[in-house]
Short mmCIF file of C-alpha atoms in Angstrom, two decimals:
data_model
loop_
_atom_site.label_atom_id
_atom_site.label_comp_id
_atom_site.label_asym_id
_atom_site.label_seq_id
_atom_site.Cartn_x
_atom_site.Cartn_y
_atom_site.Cartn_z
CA UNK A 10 47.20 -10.19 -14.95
CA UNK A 11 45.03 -13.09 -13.65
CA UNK A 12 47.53 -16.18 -12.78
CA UNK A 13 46.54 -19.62 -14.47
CA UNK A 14 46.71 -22.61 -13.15
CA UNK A 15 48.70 -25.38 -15.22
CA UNK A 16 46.53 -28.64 -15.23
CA UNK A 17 48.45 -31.44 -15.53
CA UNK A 18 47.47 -34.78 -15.26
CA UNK A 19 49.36 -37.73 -14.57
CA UNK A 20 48.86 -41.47 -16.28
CA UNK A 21 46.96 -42.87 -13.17
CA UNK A 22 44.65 -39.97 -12.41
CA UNK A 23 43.46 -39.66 -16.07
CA UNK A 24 43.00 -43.93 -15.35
CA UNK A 25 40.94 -42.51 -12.08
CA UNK A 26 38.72 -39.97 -13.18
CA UNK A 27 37.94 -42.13 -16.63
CA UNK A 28 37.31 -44.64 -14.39
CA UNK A 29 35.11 -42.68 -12.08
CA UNK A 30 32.70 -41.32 -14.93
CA UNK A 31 32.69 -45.13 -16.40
CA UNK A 32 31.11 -46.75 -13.10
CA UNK A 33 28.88 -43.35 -12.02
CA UNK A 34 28.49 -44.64 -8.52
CA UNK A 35 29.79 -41.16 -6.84
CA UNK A 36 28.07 -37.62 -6.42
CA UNK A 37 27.21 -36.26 -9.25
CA UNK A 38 29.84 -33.03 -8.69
CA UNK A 39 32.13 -35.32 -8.68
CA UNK A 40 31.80 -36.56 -11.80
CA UNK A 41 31.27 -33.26 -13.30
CA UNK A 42 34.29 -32.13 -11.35
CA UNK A 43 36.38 -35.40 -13.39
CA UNK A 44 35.24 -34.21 -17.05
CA UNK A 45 36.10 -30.67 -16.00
CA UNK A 46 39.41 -31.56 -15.37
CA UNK A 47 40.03 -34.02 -18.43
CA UNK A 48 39.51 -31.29 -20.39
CA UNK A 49 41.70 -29.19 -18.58
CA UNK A 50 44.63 -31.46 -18.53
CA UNK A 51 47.79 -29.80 -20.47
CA UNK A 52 49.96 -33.30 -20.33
CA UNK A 53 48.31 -34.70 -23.30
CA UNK A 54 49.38 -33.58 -27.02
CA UNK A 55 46.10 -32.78 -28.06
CA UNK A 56 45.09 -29.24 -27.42
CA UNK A 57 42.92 -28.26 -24.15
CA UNK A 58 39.93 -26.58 -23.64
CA UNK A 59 39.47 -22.94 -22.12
CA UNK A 60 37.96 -21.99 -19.10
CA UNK A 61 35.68 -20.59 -20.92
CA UNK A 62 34.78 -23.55 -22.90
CA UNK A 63 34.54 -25.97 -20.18
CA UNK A 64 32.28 -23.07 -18.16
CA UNK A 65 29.86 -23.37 -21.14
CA UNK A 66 29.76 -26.74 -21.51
CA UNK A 67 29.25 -27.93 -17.89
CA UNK A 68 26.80 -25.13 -16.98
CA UNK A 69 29.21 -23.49 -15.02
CA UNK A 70 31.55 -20.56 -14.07
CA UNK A 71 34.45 -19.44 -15.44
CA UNK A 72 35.69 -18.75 -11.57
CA UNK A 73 34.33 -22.19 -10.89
CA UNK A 74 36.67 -23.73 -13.78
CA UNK A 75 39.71 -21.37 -12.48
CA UNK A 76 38.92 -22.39 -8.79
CA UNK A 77 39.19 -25.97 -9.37
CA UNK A 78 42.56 -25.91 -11.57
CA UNK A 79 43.54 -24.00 -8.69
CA UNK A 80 42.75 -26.73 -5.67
CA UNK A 81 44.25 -29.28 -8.07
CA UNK A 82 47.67 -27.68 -7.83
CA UNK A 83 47.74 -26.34 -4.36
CA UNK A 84 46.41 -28.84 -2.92
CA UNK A 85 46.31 -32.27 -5.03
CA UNK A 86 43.96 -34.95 -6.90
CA UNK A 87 41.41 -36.00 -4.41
CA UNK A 88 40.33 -32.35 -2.76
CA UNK A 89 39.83 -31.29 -6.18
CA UNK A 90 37.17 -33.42 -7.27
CA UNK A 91 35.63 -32.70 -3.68
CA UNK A 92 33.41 -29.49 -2.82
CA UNK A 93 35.55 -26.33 -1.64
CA UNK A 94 34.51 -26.55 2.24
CA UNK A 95 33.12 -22.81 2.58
CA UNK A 96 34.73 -21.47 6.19
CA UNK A 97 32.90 -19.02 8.34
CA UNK A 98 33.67 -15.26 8.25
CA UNK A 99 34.78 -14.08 11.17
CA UNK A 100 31.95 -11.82 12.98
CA UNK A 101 32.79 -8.56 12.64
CA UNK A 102 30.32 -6.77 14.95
CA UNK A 103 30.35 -7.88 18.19
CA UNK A 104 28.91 -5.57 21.02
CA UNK A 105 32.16 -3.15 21.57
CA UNK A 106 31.58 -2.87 17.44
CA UNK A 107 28.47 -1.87 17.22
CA UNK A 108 28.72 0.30 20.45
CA UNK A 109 31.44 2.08 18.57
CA UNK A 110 29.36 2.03 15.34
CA UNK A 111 26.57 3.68 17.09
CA UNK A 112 28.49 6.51 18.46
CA UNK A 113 30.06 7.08 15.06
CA UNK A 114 26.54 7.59 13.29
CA UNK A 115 25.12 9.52 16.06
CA UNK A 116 28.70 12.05 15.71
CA UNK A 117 28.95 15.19 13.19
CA UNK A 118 29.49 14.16 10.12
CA UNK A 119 32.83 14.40 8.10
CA UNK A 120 33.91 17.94 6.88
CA UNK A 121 32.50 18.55 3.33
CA UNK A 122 29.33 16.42 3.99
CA UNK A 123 25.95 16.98 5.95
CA UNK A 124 25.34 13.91 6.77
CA UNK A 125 26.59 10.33 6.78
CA UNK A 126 26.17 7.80 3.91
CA UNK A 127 26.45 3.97 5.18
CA UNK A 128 29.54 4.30 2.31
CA UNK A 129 30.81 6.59 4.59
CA UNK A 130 30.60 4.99 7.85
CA UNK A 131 31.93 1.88 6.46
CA UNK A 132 35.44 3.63 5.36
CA UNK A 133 35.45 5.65 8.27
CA UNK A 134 35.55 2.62 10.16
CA UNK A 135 38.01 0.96 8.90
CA UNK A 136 40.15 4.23 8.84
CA UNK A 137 39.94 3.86 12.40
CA UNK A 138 40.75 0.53 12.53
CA UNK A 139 37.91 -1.04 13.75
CA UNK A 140 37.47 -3.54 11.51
CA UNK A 141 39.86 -4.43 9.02
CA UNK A 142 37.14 -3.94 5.94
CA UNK A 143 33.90 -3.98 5.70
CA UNK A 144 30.94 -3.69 2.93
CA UNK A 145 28.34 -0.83 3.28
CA UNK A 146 26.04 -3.76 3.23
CA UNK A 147 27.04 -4.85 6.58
CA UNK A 148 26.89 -1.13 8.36
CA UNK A 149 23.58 -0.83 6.80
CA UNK A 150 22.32 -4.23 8.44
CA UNK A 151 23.45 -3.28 11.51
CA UNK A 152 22.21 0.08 11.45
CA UNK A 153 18.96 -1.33 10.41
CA UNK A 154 18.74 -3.71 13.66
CA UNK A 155 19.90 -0.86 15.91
CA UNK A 156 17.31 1.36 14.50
CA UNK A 157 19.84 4.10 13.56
CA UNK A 158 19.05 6.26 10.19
CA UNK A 159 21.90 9.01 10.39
CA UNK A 160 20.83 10.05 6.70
CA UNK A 161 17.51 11.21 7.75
CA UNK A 162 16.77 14.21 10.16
CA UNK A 163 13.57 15.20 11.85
CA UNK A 164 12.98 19.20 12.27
CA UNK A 165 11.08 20.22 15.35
CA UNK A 166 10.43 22.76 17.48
CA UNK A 167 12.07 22.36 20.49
CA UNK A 168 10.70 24.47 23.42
CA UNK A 169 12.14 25.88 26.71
CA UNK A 170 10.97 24.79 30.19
CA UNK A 171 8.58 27.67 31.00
CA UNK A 172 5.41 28.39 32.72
CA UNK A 173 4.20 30.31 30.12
CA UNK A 174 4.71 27.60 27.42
CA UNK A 175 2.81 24.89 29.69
CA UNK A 176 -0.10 27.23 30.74
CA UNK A 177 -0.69 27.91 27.17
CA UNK A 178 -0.64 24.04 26.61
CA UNK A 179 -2.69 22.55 29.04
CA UNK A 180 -5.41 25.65 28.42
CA UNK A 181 -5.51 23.99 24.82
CA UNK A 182 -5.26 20.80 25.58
CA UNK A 183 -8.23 21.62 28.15
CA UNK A 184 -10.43 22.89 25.13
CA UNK A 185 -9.86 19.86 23.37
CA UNK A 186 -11.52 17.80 25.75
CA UNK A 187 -14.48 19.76 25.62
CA UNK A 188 -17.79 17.71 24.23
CA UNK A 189 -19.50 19.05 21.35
CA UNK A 190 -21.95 22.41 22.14
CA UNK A 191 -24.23 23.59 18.91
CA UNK A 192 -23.79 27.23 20.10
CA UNK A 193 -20.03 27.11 21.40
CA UNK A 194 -18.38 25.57 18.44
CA UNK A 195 -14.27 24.68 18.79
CA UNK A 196 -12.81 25.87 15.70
CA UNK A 197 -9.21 25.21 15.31
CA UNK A 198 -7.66 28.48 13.14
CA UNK A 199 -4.41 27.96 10.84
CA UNK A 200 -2.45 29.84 7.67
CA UNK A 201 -0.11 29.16 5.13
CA UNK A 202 0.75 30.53 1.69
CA UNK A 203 1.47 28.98 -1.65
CA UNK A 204 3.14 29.61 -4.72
CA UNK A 205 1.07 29.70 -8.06
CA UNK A 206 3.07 28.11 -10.64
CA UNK A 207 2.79 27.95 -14.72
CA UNK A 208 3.94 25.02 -16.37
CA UNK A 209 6.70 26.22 -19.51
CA UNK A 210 6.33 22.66 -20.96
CA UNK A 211 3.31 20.43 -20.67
CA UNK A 212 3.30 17.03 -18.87
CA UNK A 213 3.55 14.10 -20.19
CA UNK A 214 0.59 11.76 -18.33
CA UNK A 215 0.82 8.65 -16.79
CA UNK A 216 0.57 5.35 -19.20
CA UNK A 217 1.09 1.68 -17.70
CA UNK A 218 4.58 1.11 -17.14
CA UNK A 219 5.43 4.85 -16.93
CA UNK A 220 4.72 7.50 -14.79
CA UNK A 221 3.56 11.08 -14.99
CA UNK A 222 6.56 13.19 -16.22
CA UNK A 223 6.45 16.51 -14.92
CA UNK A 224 9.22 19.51 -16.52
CA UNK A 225 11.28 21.11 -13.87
CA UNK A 226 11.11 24.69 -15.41
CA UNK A 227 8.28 26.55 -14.00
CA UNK A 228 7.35 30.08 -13.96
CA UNK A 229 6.18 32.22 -11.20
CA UNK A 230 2.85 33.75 -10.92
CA UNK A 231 2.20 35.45 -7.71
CA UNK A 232 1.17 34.22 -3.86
CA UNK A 233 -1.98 33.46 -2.51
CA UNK A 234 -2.61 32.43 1.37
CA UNK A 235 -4.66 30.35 2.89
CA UNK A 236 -7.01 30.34 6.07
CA UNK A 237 -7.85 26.94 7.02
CA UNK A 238 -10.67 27.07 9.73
CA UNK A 239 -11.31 23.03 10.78
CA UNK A 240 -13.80 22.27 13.44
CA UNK A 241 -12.71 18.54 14.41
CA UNK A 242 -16.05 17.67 16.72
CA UNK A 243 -18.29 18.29 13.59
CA UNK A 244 -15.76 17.00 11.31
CA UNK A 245 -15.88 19.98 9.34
CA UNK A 246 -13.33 22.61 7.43
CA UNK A 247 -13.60 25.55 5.82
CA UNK A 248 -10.36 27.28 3.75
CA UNK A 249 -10.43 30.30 2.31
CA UNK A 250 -8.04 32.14 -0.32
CA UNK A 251 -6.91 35.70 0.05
CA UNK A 252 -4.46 37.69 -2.10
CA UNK A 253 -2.40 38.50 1.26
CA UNK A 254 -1.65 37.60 4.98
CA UNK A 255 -2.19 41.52 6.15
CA UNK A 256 -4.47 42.16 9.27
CA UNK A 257 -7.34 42.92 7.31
CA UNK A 258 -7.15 39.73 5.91
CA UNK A 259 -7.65 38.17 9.00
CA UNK A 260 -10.63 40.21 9.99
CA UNK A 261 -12.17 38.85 6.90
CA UNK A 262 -11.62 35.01 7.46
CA UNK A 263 -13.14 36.47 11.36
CA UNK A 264 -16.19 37.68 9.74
CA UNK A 265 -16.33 35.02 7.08
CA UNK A 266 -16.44 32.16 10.42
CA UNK A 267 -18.92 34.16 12.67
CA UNK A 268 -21.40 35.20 9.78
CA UNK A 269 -21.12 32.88 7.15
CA UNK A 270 -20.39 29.32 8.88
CA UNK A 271 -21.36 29.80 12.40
CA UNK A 272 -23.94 32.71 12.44
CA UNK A 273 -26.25 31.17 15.62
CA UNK A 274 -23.26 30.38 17.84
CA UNK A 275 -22.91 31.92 21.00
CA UNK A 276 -19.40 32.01 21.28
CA UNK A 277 -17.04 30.68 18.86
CA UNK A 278 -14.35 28.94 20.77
CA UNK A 279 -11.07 29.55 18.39
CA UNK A 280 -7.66 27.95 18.59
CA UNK A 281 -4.82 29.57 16.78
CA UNK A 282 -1.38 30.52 17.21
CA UNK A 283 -0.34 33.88 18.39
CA UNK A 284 1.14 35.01 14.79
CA UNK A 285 1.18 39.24 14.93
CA UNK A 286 -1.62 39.32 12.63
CA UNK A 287 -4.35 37.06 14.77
CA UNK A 288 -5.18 39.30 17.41
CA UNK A 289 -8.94 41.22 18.06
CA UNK A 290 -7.22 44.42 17.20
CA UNK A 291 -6.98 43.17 13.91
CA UNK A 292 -10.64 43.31 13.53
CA UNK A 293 -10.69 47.36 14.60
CA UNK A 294 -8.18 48.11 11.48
CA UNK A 295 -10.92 46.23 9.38
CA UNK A 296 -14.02 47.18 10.08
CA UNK A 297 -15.68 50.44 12.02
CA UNK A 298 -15.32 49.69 16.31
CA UNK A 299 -19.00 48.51 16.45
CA UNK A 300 -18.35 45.76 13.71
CA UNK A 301 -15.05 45.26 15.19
CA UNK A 302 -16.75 45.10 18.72
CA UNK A 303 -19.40 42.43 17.54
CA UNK A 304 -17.51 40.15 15.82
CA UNK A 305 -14.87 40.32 19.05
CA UNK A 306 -17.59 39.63 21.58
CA UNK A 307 -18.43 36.44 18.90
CA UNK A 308 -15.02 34.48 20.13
CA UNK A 309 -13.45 32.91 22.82
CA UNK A 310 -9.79 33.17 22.38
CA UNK A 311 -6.73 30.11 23.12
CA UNK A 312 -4.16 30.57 21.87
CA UNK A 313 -1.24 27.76 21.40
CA UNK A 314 2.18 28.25 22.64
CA UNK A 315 5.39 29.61 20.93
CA UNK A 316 6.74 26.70 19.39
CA UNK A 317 3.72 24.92 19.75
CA UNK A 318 1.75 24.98 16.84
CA UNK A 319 1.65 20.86 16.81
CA UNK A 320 -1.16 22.10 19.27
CA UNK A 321 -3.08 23.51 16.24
CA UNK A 322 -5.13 20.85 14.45
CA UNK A 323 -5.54 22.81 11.78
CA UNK A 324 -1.86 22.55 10.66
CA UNK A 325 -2.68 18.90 10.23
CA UNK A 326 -5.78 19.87 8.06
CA UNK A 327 -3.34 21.77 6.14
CA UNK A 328 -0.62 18.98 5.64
CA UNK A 329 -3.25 16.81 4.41
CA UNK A 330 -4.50 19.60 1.82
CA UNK A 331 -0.65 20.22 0.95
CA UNK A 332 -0.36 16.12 0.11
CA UNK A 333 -3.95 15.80 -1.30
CA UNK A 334 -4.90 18.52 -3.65
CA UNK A 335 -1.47 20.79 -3.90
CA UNK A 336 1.37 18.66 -4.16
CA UNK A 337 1.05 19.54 -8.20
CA UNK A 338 1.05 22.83 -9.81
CA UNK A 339 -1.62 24.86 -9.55
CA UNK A 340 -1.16 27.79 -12.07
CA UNK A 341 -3.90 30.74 -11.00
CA UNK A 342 -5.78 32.13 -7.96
CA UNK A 343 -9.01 30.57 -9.69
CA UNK A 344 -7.78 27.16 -10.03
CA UNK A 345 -6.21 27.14 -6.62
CA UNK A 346 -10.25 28.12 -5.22
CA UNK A 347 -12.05 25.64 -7.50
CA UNK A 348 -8.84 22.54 -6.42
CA UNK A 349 -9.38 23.74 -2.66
CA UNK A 350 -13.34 24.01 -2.89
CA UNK A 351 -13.30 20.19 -4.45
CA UNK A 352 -11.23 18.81 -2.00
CA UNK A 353 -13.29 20.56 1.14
CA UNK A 354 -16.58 19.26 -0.11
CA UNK A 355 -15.18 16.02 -0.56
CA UNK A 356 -13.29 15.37 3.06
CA UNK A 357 -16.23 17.07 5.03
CA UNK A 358 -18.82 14.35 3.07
CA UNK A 359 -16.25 11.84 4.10
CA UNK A 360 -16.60 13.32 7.49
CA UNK A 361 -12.79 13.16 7.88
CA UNK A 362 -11.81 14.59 10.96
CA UNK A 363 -8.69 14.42 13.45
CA UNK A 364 -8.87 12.00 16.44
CA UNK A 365 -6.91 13.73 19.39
CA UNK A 366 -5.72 11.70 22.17
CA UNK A 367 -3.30 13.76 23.52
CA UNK A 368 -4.44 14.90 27.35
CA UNK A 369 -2.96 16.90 30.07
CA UNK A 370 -2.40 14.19 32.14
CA UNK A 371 -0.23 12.85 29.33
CA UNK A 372 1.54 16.16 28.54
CA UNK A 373 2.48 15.77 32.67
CA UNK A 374 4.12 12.62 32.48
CA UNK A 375 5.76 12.70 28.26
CA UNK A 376 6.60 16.38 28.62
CA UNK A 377 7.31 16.65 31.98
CA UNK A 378 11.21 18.16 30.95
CA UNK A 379 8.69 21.52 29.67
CA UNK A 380 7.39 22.05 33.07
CA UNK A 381 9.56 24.46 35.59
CA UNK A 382 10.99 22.58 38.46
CA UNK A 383 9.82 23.67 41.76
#
């Protein structure tokens, strides 16, 4: 239970404080601070007011009311009718704290969690007696100004230092800074797959003050894959949507490229990754070895490295498709065609395309830990 603090007030400082309202030459808290505690006083033999009541009728706090029958009795007539001096916290993060709240954040995270919580790091911290408490207010704060977000992880590919990695990356990095040729095109080559999905429930749509409410349950309805074939130099992409990822799939998107979308090209200068499936002997399981033989002699083959499909420009094409057009559900093969053809015509009128700025010279110097030491 709460203690209370027994106002009692003698002759003369009822005689001061009556006074003190009468003339109203002093700070106005002051004289606030006077009727507060007239009506607080427990000497006279008329009943008191509450805290409560005295809070309501002076605009105030209860813990204001409590606070000042406190000062009153601890420490007498004239500091209560002043202001309660507010003294400075002591800092709690100096540089040895945050050096050791740093290396805390940055360390594995307690057993039974994945990663740490600013909650977490707070307790922890005083469990080790660094500080003696502090709020998950202040570790946040500080984690904000030394840029540290232990609650959030990056996944990335991280390769070894190997010839064969960096010979594969400067040869695409090469292409890239090729200017644009009519009959050599530079078509970047990617593929993904995505789930079809039927809604069990319908949504509710958007209205002002309410978002779009979308049901959790969902039902299955097959796999389809995606080819997404972006040319950045004409600003250009073209996806297509196959049942499967087999071989012969491939050799279609191949023959769909050279015949359909680039049929006067020379030599179709492809980027893609070197996934089992994209390789010119998928064409001979496709088609008959003089089809297979023309549409080979059609491309010009660079591939990226393993682990180094940021290399591909077409996986950016296709995070922007994932965001733009399939971040909802998209319930048949049909829908998922007409969504994707929508989209395509859209971003190549927009001329969207992918500015890349990343050289050789710049993979030399920023990933210079990738290169073999001599």
């Amino acid at each position: 239970m709460q203690k209370r603090w027994v106002v009692e007030l003698s002759q003369d400082e009822r005689t001061q404080l009556e006074q003190l309202i009468q003339t109203g030459k002093v700070a106005g808290y002051k004289i606030r601070h006077a009727h507060m505690l007239l009506q607080a006083d427990e000497s006279e033999r008329g009943p008191c007011w509450s805290d409560t009541q005295i809070a309501e009728a002076y605009h105030t706090s209860v813990t204001t009311v409590r606070n000042l029958r406190k000062r009153l009795v601890e420490k007498g007539f004239e500091t209560a009718l002043e202001r309660e001096k507010q003294t400075n916290r002591k800092i709690k993060f100096d540089g040895d704290t945050e050096a050791k709240l740093i290396a805390l954040a940055c360390s594995e995270a307690p057993e039974g969690y994945s990663k740490w919580s600013v909650r977490l790091l707070a307790n922890r911290m005083v469990e080790c007696e660094i500080v003696d408490e502090i709020s998950p207010m202040t570790v946040q704060r500080n984690a904000k100004k030394n840029q540290l977000k232990p609650w959030l992880k990056k996944q990335w590919c991280i390769p070894e230092a190997s010839g064969e990695f960096v010979a594969h990356m400067e040869d695409v990095l090469d292409v890239y800074r090729r200017s644009y040729d009519l009959k050599r095109p530079v078509i970047c080559l990617d593929e993904t797959n995505r789930q079809l999905t039927l809604e069990i429930r319908p949504s509710t749509p958007a209205a002002p003050g309410s978002p779009k409410r979308v049901d959790y349950e969902y039902k299955r309805n097959g796999v389809v894959n995606l080819f997404m074939m972006f040319a950045p130099l004409e600003a250009k992409r073209y996806v297509r949507v196959s049942d499967h990822r087999k071989r012969v799939d491939f050799a279609a998107c191949i023959q769909e490229l050279v015949d359909v979308h680039y049929p006067d090209a020379e030599r179709i200068v492809l980027v893609m990754d070197n996934l089992n499936t994209h390789s010119l002997g998928s064409l001979y399981e496709a088609f008959e070895p003089a089809e297979a033989k023309r549409l080979a002699s059609k491309l010009e083959i660079h591939y990226t490295p393993k682990h180094g499909s940021w290399l591909n420009m077409a996986e950016i094409e296709i995070g922007v498709l994932s965001r733009q057009a399939l971040s909802g559900y998209v319930e048949t093969k049909a829908d998922m065609i007409s969504r994707i053809a929508a989209w395509q015509s859209d971003r190549n009128a927009a001329q969207a395309t992918v500015d890349w700025r990343f050289t050789t010279q710049d993979a030399r110097i920023r990933l210079k830990r990738l290169y073999p030491k001599i």
